[in-house]
Short mmCIF file of C-alpha atoms in Angstrom, two decimals:
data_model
loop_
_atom_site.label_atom_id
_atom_site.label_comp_id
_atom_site.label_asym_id
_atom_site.label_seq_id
_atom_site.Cartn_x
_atom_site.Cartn_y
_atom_site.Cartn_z
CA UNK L 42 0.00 0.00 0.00
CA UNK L 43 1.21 3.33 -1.02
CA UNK L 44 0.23 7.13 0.24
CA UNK L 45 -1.29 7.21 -2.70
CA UNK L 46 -4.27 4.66 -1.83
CA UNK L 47 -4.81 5.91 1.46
CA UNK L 48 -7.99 7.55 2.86
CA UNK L 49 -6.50 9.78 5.53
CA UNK L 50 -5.75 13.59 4.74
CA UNK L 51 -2.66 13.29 2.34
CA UNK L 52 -1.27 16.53 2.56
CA UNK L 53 -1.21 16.18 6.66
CA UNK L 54 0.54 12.97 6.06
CA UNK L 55 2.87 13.56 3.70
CA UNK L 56 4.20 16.55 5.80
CA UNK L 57 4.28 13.94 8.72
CA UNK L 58 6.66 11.69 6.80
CA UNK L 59 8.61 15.03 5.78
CA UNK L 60 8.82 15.82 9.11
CA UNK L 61 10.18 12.56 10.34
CA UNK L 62 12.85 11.79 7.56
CA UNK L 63 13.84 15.30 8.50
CA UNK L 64 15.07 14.63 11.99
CA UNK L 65 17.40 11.73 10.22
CA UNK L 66 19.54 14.12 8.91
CA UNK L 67 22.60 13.55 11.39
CA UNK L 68 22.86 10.17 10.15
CA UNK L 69 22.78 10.83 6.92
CA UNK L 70 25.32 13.82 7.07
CA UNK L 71 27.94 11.77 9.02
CA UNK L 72 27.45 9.12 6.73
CA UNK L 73 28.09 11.26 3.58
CA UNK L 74 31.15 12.85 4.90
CA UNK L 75 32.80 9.17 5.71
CA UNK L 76 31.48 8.14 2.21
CA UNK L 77 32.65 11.47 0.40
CA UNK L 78 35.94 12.56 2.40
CA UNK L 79 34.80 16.17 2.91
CA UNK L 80 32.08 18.10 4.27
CA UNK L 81 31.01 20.22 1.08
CA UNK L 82 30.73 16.75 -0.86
CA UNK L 83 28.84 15.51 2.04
CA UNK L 84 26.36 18.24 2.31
CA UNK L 85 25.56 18.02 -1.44
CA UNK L 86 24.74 14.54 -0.93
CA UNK L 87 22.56 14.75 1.38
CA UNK L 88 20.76 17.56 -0.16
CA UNK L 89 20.41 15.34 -3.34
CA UNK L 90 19.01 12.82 -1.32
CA UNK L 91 15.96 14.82 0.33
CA UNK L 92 15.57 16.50 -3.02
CA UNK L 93 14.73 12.86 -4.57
CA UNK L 94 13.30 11.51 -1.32
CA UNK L 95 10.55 14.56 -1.46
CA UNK L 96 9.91 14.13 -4.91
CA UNK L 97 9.14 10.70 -4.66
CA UNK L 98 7.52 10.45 -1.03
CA UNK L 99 4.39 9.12 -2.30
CA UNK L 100 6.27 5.99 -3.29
CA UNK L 101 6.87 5.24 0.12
CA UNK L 102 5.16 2.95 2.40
CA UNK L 103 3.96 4.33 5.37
CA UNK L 104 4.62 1.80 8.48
CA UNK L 105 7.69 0.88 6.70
CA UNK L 106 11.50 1.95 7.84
CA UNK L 107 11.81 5.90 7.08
CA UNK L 108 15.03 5.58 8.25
CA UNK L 109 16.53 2.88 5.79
CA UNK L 110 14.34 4.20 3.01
CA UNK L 111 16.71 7.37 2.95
CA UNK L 112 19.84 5.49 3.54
CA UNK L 113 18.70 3.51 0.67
CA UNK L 114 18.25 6.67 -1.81
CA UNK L 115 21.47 7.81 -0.61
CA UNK L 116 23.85 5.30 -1.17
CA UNK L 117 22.15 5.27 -4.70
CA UNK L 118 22.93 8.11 -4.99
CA UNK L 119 26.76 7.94 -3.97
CA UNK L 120 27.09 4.85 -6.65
CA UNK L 121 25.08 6.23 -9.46
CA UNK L 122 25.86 9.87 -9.07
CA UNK L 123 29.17 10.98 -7.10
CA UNK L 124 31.07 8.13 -7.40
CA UNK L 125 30.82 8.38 -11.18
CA UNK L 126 31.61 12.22 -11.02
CA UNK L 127 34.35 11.86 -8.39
CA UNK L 128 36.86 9.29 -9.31
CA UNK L 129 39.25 8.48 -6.18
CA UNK L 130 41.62 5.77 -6.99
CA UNK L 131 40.18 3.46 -4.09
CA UNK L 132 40.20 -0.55 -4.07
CA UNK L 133 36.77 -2.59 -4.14
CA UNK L 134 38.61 -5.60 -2.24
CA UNK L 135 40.66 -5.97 1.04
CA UNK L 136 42.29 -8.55 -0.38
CA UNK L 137 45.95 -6.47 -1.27
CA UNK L 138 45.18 -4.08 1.65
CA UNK L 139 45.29 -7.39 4.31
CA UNK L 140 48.39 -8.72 2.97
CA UNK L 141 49.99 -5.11 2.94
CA UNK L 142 48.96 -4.44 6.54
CA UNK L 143 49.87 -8.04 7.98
CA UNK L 144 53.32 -7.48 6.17
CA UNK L 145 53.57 -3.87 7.39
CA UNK L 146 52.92 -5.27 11.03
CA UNK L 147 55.45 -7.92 10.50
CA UNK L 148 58.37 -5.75 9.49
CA UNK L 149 57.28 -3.12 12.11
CA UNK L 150 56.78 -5.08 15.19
CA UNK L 151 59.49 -7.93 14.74
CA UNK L 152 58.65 -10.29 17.40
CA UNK L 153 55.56 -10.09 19.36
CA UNK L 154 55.37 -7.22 21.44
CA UNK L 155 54.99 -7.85 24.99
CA UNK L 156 51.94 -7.57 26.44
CA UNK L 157 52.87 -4.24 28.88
CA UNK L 158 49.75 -2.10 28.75
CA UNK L 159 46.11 -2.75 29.05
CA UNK L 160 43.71 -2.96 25.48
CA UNK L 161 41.14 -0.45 27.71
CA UNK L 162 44.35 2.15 27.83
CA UNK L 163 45.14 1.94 24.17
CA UNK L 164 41.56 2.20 23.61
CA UNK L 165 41.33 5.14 25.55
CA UNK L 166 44.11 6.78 23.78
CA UNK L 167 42.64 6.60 20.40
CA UNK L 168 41.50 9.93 19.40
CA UNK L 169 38.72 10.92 16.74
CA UNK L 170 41.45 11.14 13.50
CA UNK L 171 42.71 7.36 14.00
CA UNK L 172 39.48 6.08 13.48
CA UNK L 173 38.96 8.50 10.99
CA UNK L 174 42.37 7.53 9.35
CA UNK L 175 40.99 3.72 9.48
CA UNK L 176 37.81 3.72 8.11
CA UNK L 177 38.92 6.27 5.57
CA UNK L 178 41.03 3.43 4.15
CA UNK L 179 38.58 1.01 3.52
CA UNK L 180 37.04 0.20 0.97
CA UNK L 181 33.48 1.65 -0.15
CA UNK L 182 31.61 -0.89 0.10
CA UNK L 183 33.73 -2.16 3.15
CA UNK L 184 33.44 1.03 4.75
CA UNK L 185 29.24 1.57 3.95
CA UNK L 186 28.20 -1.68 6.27
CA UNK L 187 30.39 -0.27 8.72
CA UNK L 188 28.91 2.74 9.13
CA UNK L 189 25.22 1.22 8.78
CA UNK L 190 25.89 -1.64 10.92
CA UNK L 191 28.13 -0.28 13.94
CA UNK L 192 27.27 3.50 13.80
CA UNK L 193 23.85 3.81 12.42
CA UNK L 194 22.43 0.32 14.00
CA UNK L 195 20.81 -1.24 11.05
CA UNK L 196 20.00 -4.98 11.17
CA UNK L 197 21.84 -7.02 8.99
CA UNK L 198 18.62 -7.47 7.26
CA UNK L 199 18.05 -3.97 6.60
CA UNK L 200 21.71 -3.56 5.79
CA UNK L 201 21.16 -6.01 2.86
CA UNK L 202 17.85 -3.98 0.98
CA UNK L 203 19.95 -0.24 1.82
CA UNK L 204 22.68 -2.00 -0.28
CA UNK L 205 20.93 -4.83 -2.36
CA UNK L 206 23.33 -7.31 -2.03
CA UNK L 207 22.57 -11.05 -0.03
CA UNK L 208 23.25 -11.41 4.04
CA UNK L 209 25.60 -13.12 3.55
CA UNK L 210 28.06 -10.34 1.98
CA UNK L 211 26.71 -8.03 4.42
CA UNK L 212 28.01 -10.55 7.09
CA UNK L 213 31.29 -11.12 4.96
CA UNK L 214 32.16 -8.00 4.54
CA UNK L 215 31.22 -6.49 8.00
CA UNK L 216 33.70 -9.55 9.49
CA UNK L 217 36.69 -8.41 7.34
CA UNK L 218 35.99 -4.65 7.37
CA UNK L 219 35.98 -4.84 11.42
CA UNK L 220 38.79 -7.36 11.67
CA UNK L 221 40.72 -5.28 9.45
CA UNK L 222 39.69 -1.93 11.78
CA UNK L 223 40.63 -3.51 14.68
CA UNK L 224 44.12 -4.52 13.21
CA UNK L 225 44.89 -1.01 12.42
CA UNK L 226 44.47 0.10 15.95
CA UNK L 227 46.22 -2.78 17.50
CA UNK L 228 48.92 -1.20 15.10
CA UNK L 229 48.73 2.08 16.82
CA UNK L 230 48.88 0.18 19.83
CA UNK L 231 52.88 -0.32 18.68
CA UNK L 232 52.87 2.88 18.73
CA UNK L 233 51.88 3.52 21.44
CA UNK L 234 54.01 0.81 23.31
CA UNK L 235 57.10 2.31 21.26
CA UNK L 236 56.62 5.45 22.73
CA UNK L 237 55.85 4.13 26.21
CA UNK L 238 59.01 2.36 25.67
CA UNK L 239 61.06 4.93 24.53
CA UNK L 240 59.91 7.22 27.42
CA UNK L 241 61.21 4.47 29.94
CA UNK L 242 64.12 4.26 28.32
CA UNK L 243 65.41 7.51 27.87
CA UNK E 182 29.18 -26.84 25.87
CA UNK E 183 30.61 -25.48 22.64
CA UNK E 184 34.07 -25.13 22.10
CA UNK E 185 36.13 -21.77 22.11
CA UNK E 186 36.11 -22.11 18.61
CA UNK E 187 32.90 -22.38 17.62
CA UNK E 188 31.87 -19.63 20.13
CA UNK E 189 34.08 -17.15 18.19
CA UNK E 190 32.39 -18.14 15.06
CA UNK E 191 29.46 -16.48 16.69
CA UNK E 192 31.58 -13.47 18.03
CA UNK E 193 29.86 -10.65 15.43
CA UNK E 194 26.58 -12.05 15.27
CA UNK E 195 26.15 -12.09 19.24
CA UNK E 196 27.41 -8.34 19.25
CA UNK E 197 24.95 -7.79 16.62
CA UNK E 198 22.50 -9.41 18.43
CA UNK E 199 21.44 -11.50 15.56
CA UNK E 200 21.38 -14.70 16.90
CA UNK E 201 18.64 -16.67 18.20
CA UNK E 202 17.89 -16.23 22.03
CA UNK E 203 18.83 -20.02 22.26
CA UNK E 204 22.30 -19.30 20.82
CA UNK E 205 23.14 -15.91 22.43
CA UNK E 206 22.07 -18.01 26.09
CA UNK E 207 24.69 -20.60 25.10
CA UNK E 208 27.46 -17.85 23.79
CA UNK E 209 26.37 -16.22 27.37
CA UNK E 210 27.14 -18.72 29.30
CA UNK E 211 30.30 -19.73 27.36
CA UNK E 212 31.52 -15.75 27.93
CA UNK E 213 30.94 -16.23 31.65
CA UNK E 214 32.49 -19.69 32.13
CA UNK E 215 35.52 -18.44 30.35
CA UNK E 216 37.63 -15.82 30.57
CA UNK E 217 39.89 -15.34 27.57
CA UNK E 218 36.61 -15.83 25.31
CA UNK E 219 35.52 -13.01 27.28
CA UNK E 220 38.93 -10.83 26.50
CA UNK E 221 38.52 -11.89 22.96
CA UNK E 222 34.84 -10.29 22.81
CA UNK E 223 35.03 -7.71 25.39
CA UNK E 224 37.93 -6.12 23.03
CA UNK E 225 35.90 -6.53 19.89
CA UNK E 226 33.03 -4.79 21.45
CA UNK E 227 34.91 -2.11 23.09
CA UNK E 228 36.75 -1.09 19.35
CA UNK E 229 33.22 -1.12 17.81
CA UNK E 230 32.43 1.06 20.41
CA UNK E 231 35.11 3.52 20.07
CA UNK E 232 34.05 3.88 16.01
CA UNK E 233 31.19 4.47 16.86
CA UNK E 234 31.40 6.98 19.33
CA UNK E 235 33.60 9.13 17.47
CA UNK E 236 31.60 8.75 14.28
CA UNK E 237 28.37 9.99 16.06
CA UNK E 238 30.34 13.25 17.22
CA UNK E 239 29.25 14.69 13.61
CA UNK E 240 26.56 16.38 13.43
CA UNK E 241 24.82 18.01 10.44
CA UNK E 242 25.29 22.02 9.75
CA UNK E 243 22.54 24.17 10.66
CA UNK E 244 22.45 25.75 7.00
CA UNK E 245 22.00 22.41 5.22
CA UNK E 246 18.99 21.60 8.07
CA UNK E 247 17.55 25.09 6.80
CA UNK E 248 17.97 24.69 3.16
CA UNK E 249 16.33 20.96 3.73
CA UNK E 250 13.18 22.59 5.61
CA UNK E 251 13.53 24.46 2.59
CA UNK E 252 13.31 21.82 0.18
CA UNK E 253 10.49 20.31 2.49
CA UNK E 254 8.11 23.27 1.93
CA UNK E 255 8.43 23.68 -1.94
CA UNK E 256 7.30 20.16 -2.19
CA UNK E 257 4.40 20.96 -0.42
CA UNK E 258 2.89 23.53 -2.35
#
């Protein structure tokens, strides 16, 4: 069923619906800047996206997810639209990236690094721009069920209709995306331990 | 009981809470019967945690909010 074959007032609802997808607009902004890089890119985005969601409100089911509905015209629109205008030479796989980074922590660390300060304190001394600095590495479509599963909150279900791909690559791709996350900062946590290091020793 | 193993198999899925209450009893009771399965997923979670926490600190600018209320009101007409 569609607005459109409703009985209730349509203009009152319609503005409803307006209303509501409205008040998504932080998710959909901090989205669009991890997707785009940079705020101006991100902005346009997610102006194009309420531009098409308005125009085609009346295609959308009332009782359904708002929410995912917009995420869903939005990521549209960053395949069809920006990624076509905006070429950024990215990779689609993590397949080179993994075998870079496990060499890179090789080479770096040596041996094993002993075990000499708490995953909590590393954790704690993560700031804003490392995370930034990992996700930004990711792939795009890597980085996407990221966002939508671990920031935004979207089932794995919903994940897979924003996207249309199968559960299965949502679940694929969310395990190597995170795993590969989570190997950056342990990364940092050499640093970290370096520095603590080279503080003691000095 | 299931072994480590298979209980890390599960590791995502129970922090997504997309198992079946059956299965995130069993991964429960695993976590609470043994300890370095609890490390393991206690980091995991606490790294998701951090992304997300610092991702949520954006918030959208006031004059793209106003030019969407904007957009909102020519549609109406």
């Amino acid at each position: 069923m569609t607005l459109s074959d409703t009985c209730c007032p349509e203009s009152t609802q319609l503005q409803e619906i307006k209303d509501e997808a409205i008040t998504y607009i932080d998710s959909l902004y901090r989205t669009a800047v991890r997707m785009t890089g940079n705020a101006a890119d991100a902005e346009d985005l997610v102006q194009d996206t309420y531009l098409r969601a308005f125009r085609s409100i009346e295609q959308f089911t009332p009782g359904t997810n708002l929410r995912a509905w917009l995420f869903k015209i939005q990521t549209n629109s960053f395949i069809n639209e920006y990624r076509k205008r905006v070429r950024r030479p990215r990779n689609t796989s993590l397949d080179d990236v993994e075998e870079y980074y496990l060499y890179n922590h090789l080479v770096e660390s040596g041996v094993q690094p002993a075990k000499s300060i708490t995953e909590d304190e590393i954790l704690e001394q993560i700031d804003d721009a490392d995370v930034f600095r990992a996700l930004d590495e990711l792939p795009d479509n890597f980085r996407q069920v990221v966002l939508l599963a671990d920031v935004e909150g979207f089932a794995y279900r919903e994940i897979a209709d924003i996207l249309e791909i199968p559960v299965g690559t949502v679940m694929s791709r969310l395990h190597r995306a995170r795993k590969r996350l989570k190997d950056q900062l342990l990364d940092h946590r050499d640093q970290i331990e370096s520095g603590v290091k080279g503080q003691n020793d000095a | 009981m299931r072994r480590c193993e298979e209980i890390a198999a599960l590791l995502y899925q129970y922090i997504d809470r997309e198992l079946s209450d059956e299965e995130y009893r069993e991964v429960r009771q695993h976590l609470d019967e043994c300890p370095p399965c609890k490390d393991v997923f206690q980091l995991e979670e606490n790294v998701l945690t951090v992304v997300a926490k610092c991702c949520r600190n954006v918030s959208a600018p006031q004059n793209l909010i106003d030019r969407v209320r904007r957009l909102s009101a020519e549609h109406t007409e």
